[in-house]
XYZ file of C-alpha atoms in Angstrom:
405
model
C -25.149 -8.886 -10.608
C -28.395 -8.907 -8.616
C -29.876 -5.399 -8.704
C -33.215 -6.339 -7.128
C -32.028 -4.760 -3.850
C -32.554 -1.371 -5.508
C -36.298 -1.968 -5.128
C -35.788 -1.266 -1.433
C -36.320 2.490 -1.146
C -34.013 2.948 1.817
C -31.114 1.094 0.196
C -31.715 2.804 -3.145
C -31.286 6.183 -1.486
C -28.251 4.946 0.448
C -26.584 3.489 -2.654
C -27.270 6.599 -4.754
C -25.877 8.783 -1.998
C -22.665 6.772 -1.779
C -22.229 6.729 -5.549
C -22.756 10.477 -5.917
C -20.417 11.429 -3.063
C -17.908 8.820 -4.246
C -17.758 10.488 -7.652
C -16.799 13.802 -6.085
C -14.228 12.206 -3.799
C -12.523 10.233 -6.569
C -12.274 13.376 -8.693
C -9.974 14.785 -6.004
C -7.648 11.757 -5.966
C -5.540 13.259 -8.742
C -6.490 16.910 -8.332
C -5.390 17.476 -4.719
C -1.783 16.201 -4.932
C -1.319 17.907 -8.306
C -2.679 21.185 -6.911
C -0.391 21.014 -3.866
C 2.633 20.388 -6.071
C 1.667 23.233 -8.404
C 1.398 25.582 -5.429
C 4.557 24.537 -3.585
C 6.771 22.657 -6.054
C 7.606 20.391 -3.114
C 7.262 16.584 -3.111
C 7.388 16.743 0.689
C 4.366 19.060 0.798
C 2.525 16.739 -1.585
C 3.374 13.709 0.549
C 2.151 15.517 3.663
C -1.259 16.041 2.061
C -1.513 12.316 1.350
C -0.342 11.368 4.856
C -2.951 13.606 6.465
C -5.683 11.559 4.750
C -5.000 8.574 7.038
C -4.628 10.556 10.271
C -8.309 10.999 11.277
C -9.132 7.282 10.937
C -6.110 6.333 13.062
C -6.779 8.834 15.841
C -10.564 9.127 15.845
C -11.923 5.959 14.198
C -12.655 3.821 17.279
C -14.113 6.775 19.189
C -16.338 7.698 16.262
C -17.682 4.147 16.291
C -18.637 4.452 19.948
C -20.700 7.573 19.356
C -22.270 6.175 16.203
C -23.664 3.265 18.234
C -25.542 5.876 20.291
C -26.691 8.231 17.555
C -29.157 7.981 14.731
C -26.998 6.780 11.873
C -28.689 8.748 9.111
C -28.289 11.995 11.026
C -24.597 11.297 11.587
C -24.150 10.556 7.881
C -25.795 13.671 6.466
C -23.962 15.822 9.017
C -20.734 14.163 7.895
C -21.573 14.997 4.277
C -22.188 18.648 5.164
C -18.908 18.738 7.082
C -17.075 17.289 4.087
C -18.631 19.881 1.766
C -17.533 22.694 4.077
C -14.034 21.222 4.315
C -13.620 20.971 0.537
C -14.796 24.584 0.211
C -11.704 25.612 2.215
C -9.551 24.636 -0.762
C -11.155 27.291 -2.992
C -9.150 30.208 -1.525
C -5.949 28.090 -1.294
C -4.404 29.643 -4.400
C -0.888 30.500 -3.211
C 1.930 28.772 -1.278
C 1.214 30.750 1.900
C -2.387 29.448 1.873
C -1.587 25.785 1.390
C -2.398 25.268 5.089
C -6.054 25.710 4.119
C -5.734 22.696 1.864
C -4.180 20.631 4.651
C -7.011 21.671 6.964
C -9.515 20.682 4.276
C -7.926 17.245 3.829
C -8.143 16.597 7.570
C -11.733 17.878 7.759
C -12.916 15.807 4.805
C -11.332 12.661 6.210
C -12.815 13.270 9.663
C -16.188 13.245 7.919
C -15.230 10.037 6.098
C -14.207 8.466 9.411
C -17.788 8.993 10.587
C -19.551 8.209 7.317
C -17.976 4.834 6.450
C -18.759 2.863 9.648
C -22.205 4.471 9.797
C -22.930 3.324 6.235
C -21.708 -0.204 7.032
C -23.984 -0.338 10.082
C -26.965 1.180 8.281
C -26.989 -1.257 5.351
C -28.081 -4.333 7.375
C -30.576 -2.123 9.220
C -32.117 -1.379 5.821
C -31.951 -4.864 4.291
C -31.420 -7.381 7.098
C -28.523 -9.855 6.981
C -29.789 -12.398 4.455
C -28.782 -12.821 0.783
C -29.830 -9.242 -0.028
C -26.974 -7.954 2.143
C -24.367 -9.733 0.015
C -26.013 -8.402 -3.162
C -26.017 -4.872 -1.711
C -22.328 -4.995 -0.762
C -21.483 -6.364 -4.210
C -23.445 -3.565 -5.863
C -21.668 -0.981 -3.705
C -18.337 -2.517 -4.671
C -19.295 -2.509 -8.356
C -20.211 1.178 -8.371
C -17.052 1.940 -6.390
C -14.954 0.028 -8.924
C -16.484 1.919 -11.834
C -15.771 5.212 -10.070
C -12.210 4.084 -9.287
C -11.751 3.369 -12.989
C -13.359 6.483 -14.473
C -13.282 9.355 -11.970
C -9.515 9.966 -11.487
C -8.891 10.411 -15.252
C -11.952 12.672 -15.398
C -10.552 14.682 -12.506
C -7.247 15.025 -14.349
C -9.069 16.244 -17.475
C -11.051 18.799 -15.479
C -7.881 19.955 -13.785
C -6.147 20.394 -17.134
C -9.205 22.147 -18.635
C -11.528 24.271 -16.469
C -9.180 23.953 -13.482
C -9.250 22.992 -9.814
C -12.245 25.228 -9.045
C -14.595 23.100 -11.135
C -13.330 19.901 -9.526
C -13.952 21.380 -6.077
C -17.421 22.674 -6.956
C -18.451 19.256 -8.289
C -17.162 17.594 -5.120
C -19.006 20.069 -2.900
C -22.216 19.544 -4.870
C -21.844 15.766 -4.612
C -21.649 15.956 -0.824
C -24.677 18.240 -0.634
C -26.728 15.909 -2.852
C -25.616 12.926 -0.765
C -26.684 14.686 2.441
C -30.148 15.373 0.993
C -30.562 11.729 -0.033
C -29.395 10.375 3.328
C -31.821 12.659 5.159
C -34.648 10.974 3.230
C -33.421 7.488 4.216
C -34.116 8.379 7.831
C -37.842 8.553 7.130
C -37.991 4.956 5.920
C -35.551 2.941 8.053
C -35.914 1.792 11.664
C -32.398 1.891 13.086
C -30.925 -0.162 15.951
C -30.099 1.702 19.127
C -27.507 0.979 21.777
C -28.748 -0.189 25.195
C -29.739 2.782 27.333
C -27.301 1.860 30.087
C -24.322 2.300 27.727
C -23.221 5.886 28.148
C -19.649 5.494 29.424
C -17.485 6.237 26.398
C -14.230 4.519 27.514
C -16.215 1.506 28.733
C -18.081 1.300 25.424
C -14.814 1.443 23.516
C -13.351 -1.314 25.693
C -16.451 -3.447 25.219
C -16.103 -3.180 21.438
C -12.417 -4.112 21.578
C -13.160 -6.966 23.979
C -15.940 -8.265 21.766
C -13.607 -8.461 18.754
C -10.757 -9.943 20.804
C -12.984 -12.735 22.181
C -14.824 -13.517 18.932
C -12.713 -15.747 16.636
C -14.910 -15.015 13.635
C -14.113 -11.285 14.004
C -10.593 -11.480 15.408
C -9.425 -13.762 12.600
C -10.503 -11.490 9.713
C -9.247 -8.371 11.537
C -5.739 -9.784 11.925
C -5.509 -11.575 8.585
C -6.927 -8.615 6.673
C -4.490 -6.321 8.487
C -1.590 -8.490 7.326
C -2.887 -8.559 3.772
C -3.606 -4.825 3.582
C -0.159 -3.967 4.972
C 1.424 -5.937 2.136
C -0.989 -4.373 -0.345
C -0.107 -0.847 0.830
C 3.617 -1.564 0.569
C 3.221 -2.891 -2.974
C 1.053 0.093 -3.930
C 3.765 2.452 -2.687
C 6.221 0.734 -5.030
C 4.090 0.799 -8.177
C 5.864 3.769 -9.730
C 9.388 2.381 -9.107
C 8.171 -0.982 -10.432
C 6.814 0.522 -13.660
C 9.756 2.837 -14.320
C 12.547 0.681 -12.887
C 11.596 -2.965 -13.464
C 9.394 -2.622 -16.558
C 11.350 0.309 -18.044
C 8.037 1.949 -18.952
C 6.916 5.599 -18.629
C 5.507 6.651 -15.258
C 2.037 7.082 -16.691
C 1.987 3.295 -17.139
C 0.789 3.186 -13.526
C -2.524 4.450 -14.871
C -2.841 1.350 -17.044
C -2.198 -0.848 -14.013
C -4.875 0.985 -12.046
C -7.277 0.449 -14.944
C -6.469 -3.266 -14.896
C -7.142 -3.380 -11.167
C -10.441 -1.599 -11.729
C -11.498 -4.123 -14.373
C -10.665 -6.954 -11.988
C -12.629 -5.279 -9.220
C -15.688 -5.086 -11.445
C -15.496 -8.811 -12.239
C -14.958 -9.680 -8.581
C -17.973 -7.604 -7.571
C -20.149 -9.647 -9.922
C -18.740 -12.991 -8.732
C -18.886 -12.401 -4.973
C -22.643 -13.014 -4.386
C -22.347 -16.398 -6.142
C -19.343 -17.453 -4.038
C -20.663 -16.191 -0.707
C -23.994 -17.858 -1.365
C -22.378 -21.282 -1.806
C -19.273 -21.421 0.388
C -18.410 -20.446 3.939
C -16.745 -17.079 4.451
C -13.655 -18.784 5.854
C -13.216 -20.809 2.657
C -13.823 -17.794 0.420
C -11.472 -15.508 2.358
C -8.684 -18.085 2.510
C -8.993 -18.834 -1.212
C -9.002 -15.209 -2.372
C -6.107 -14.296 -0.059
C -4.063 -17.094 -1.621
C -5.170 -16.038 -5.108
C -4.233 -12.422 -4.395
C -0.767 -13.391 -3.163
C -0.171 -15.550 -6.234
C -1.380 -12.749 -8.512
C 1.072 -10.350 -6.854
C 3.943 -12.677 -7.826
C 2.707 -12.746 -11.431
C 2.309 -8.963 -11.520
C 5.664 -8.025 -10.023
C 7.605 -10.539 -12.118
C 5.969 -9.481 -15.387
C 8.416 -8.918 -18.226
C 6.541 -6.015 -19.799
C 3.720 -3.539 -19.216
C 1.105 -5.474 -21.202
C 1.641 -8.614 -19.110
C 1.579 -6.508 -15.942
C -1.785 -4.995 -16.863
C -3.245 -8.473 -17.411
C -1.816 -9.552 -14.039
C -3.363 -6.461 -12.426
C -6.769 -7.766 -13.511
C -5.938 -11.020 -11.686
C -5.074 -8.989 -8.579
C -8.249 -6.923 -8.674
C -10.649 -9.865 -9.102
C -9.934 -11.663 -5.789
C -9.217 -8.318 -4.124
C -12.787 -7.188 -4.717
C -14.191 -10.481 -3.406
C -11.995 -10.134 -0.326
C -13.315 -6.681 0.562
C -16.948 -7.680 -0.008
C -16.519 -10.875 2.024
C -15.020 -9.080 5.003
C -17.678 -6.366 4.967
C -20.564 -8.841 4.767
C -19.024 -11.047 7.437
C -18.577 -8.148 9.876
C -22.168 -7.019 9.337
C -23.545 -10.506 9.956
C -21.301 -11.446 12.863
C -21.622 -8.318 15.030
C -24.528 -7.433 17.341
C -26.366 -4.465 15.875
C -25.854 -2.270 18.952
C -22.043 -2.365 18.495
C -21.730 -2.702 14.720
C -20.501 0.884 14.283
C -17.779 0.330 16.898
C -16.576 -2.880 15.304
C -16.755 -1.408 11.781
C -14.745 1.620 12.876
C -12.129 -0.699 14.379
C -11.781 -2.517 11.053
C -11.466 0.777 9.176
C -8.831 1.936 11.671
C -6.886 -1.259 11.033
C -7.131 -0.522 7.288
C -5.595 2.927 7.800
C -2.881 1.597 10.125
C -1.978 -1.053 7.552
C -1.765 1.625 4.849
C 0.606 3.760 6.909
C 2.840 0.850 7.976
C 3.007 -0.563 4.469
C 3.807 2.782 2.878
C 6.583 3.470 5.426
C 8.155 0.001 5.300
C 8.264 -0.352 1.523
C 11.079 2.162 0.832
C 13.161 0.702 3.675
C 12.835 -2.812 2.238
C 13.890 -1.578 -1.206
C 16.967 0.043 0.335
C 17.970 -3.201 2.066
C 16.901 -5.832 -0.476
C 16.655 -4.048 -3.811
C 13.457 -3.444 -5.759
C 12.771 -6.890 -7.253
C 13.592 -8.836 -4.099
C 11.551 -6.441 -1.970
C 8.520 -6.801 -4.244
C 8.702 -10.592 -4.035
C 9.254 -10.566 -0.267
C 6.202 -8.361 0.244
C 4.162 -10.553 -2.098
C 5.162 -13.562 -0.004
C 4.083 -11.777 3.183
C 0.612 -11.283 1.659
C 0.255 -15.079 1.539
C 0.484 -15.214 5.354
C -3.068 -13.869 5.564
C -4.588 -17.116 4.265
C -3.351 -19.469 7.040
C -4.365 -16.870 9.638
C -7.901 -16.898 8.248
C -8.004 -20.678 7.900
C -6.829 -21.123 11.489
C -9.751 -19.084 12.867
C -12.068 -22.080 13.195
C -15.529 -21.362 14.540
C -18.994 -22.641 13.710
C -20.143 -19.056 13.172
C -18.076 -18.860 9.994
C -20.860 -20.663 8.170
C -23.716 -18.701 9.628
C -23.331 -15.489 11.523
C -26.685 -14.022 10.469
C -28.630 -11.920 12.910
C -31.794 -12.423 10.976
C -33.309 -10.973 7.850
């Protein structure tokens, strides 16, 4: 893993900010649904809290991208952090069933902030580092820190919830957002940021121009569609993890935690391998290969005879999965004009959220029709469709795509 990019002051602040705020956010992954269930005793109420997480990106994502292409990115990011801190603070008085609406409002508010923060961060990174080899190293480092947090923070959140309680989890999350905002505000003093052309001030027209740009650019349209197909299958399989562990493997429900740990270990290895692969092969070749590898790993995972084999297969899923995410992010940053990078990034994040919702809704229906094992294999097969979609998007820009740097 190349950590020399941390010598760049602007990126160092940006990376530290994302890591700190990510810690707070991942602590809530377990705490929020558990807290809702403790308050209400209702699986439906718990499911509603999870569903509300995807709503802001679906409804507001593309529009947020339009405004981000006009605004100073660092200002948008630290304002988003402050908004997230205020939203999480709303959960503090949500201590009874009749106040659970405060928690729902907080979930929506925090995810509105995330809908702004994520595309802004994707657009700001190449503004800090350029689009050369350092960009790949930076995205890999971001993925590595995210993988470590994915592995360690949810269990820590569960321990805090069982010990000091939900208040401490919330206070840590609020503090993480405030620290992140302070760090991002300092990035603004060191980074020249791209600005949209002055004649672009018609919001619907700007949104259409971003959509048109992606639709007419094979090296963006291909990854958007193929990644949407892959992530839909991934979301459906994720929704079936608990039935798979308890029904197919005949293991306790907490075995899902071991699978998540295996995925996290694979993500860490993939983060380290991605700069090497992207430095030597075209993005089209890398994406096609890891999409095939992911699909094959799904078959191994969901046909495992026992939990130990499944955990090993989860590592095989996480390794190409990490490379896939890093490859798509780097490719979008290099292949999009700087003045519309926030718009295009927001569109990709919106597709991610749409895929998550569709996959999660379709999975139970497929199990009802096909049965659990057949449904898992059918969804795994659908994940393989992403590779030919990527391979068919032929364009010379797949090998280059740099805007400089």
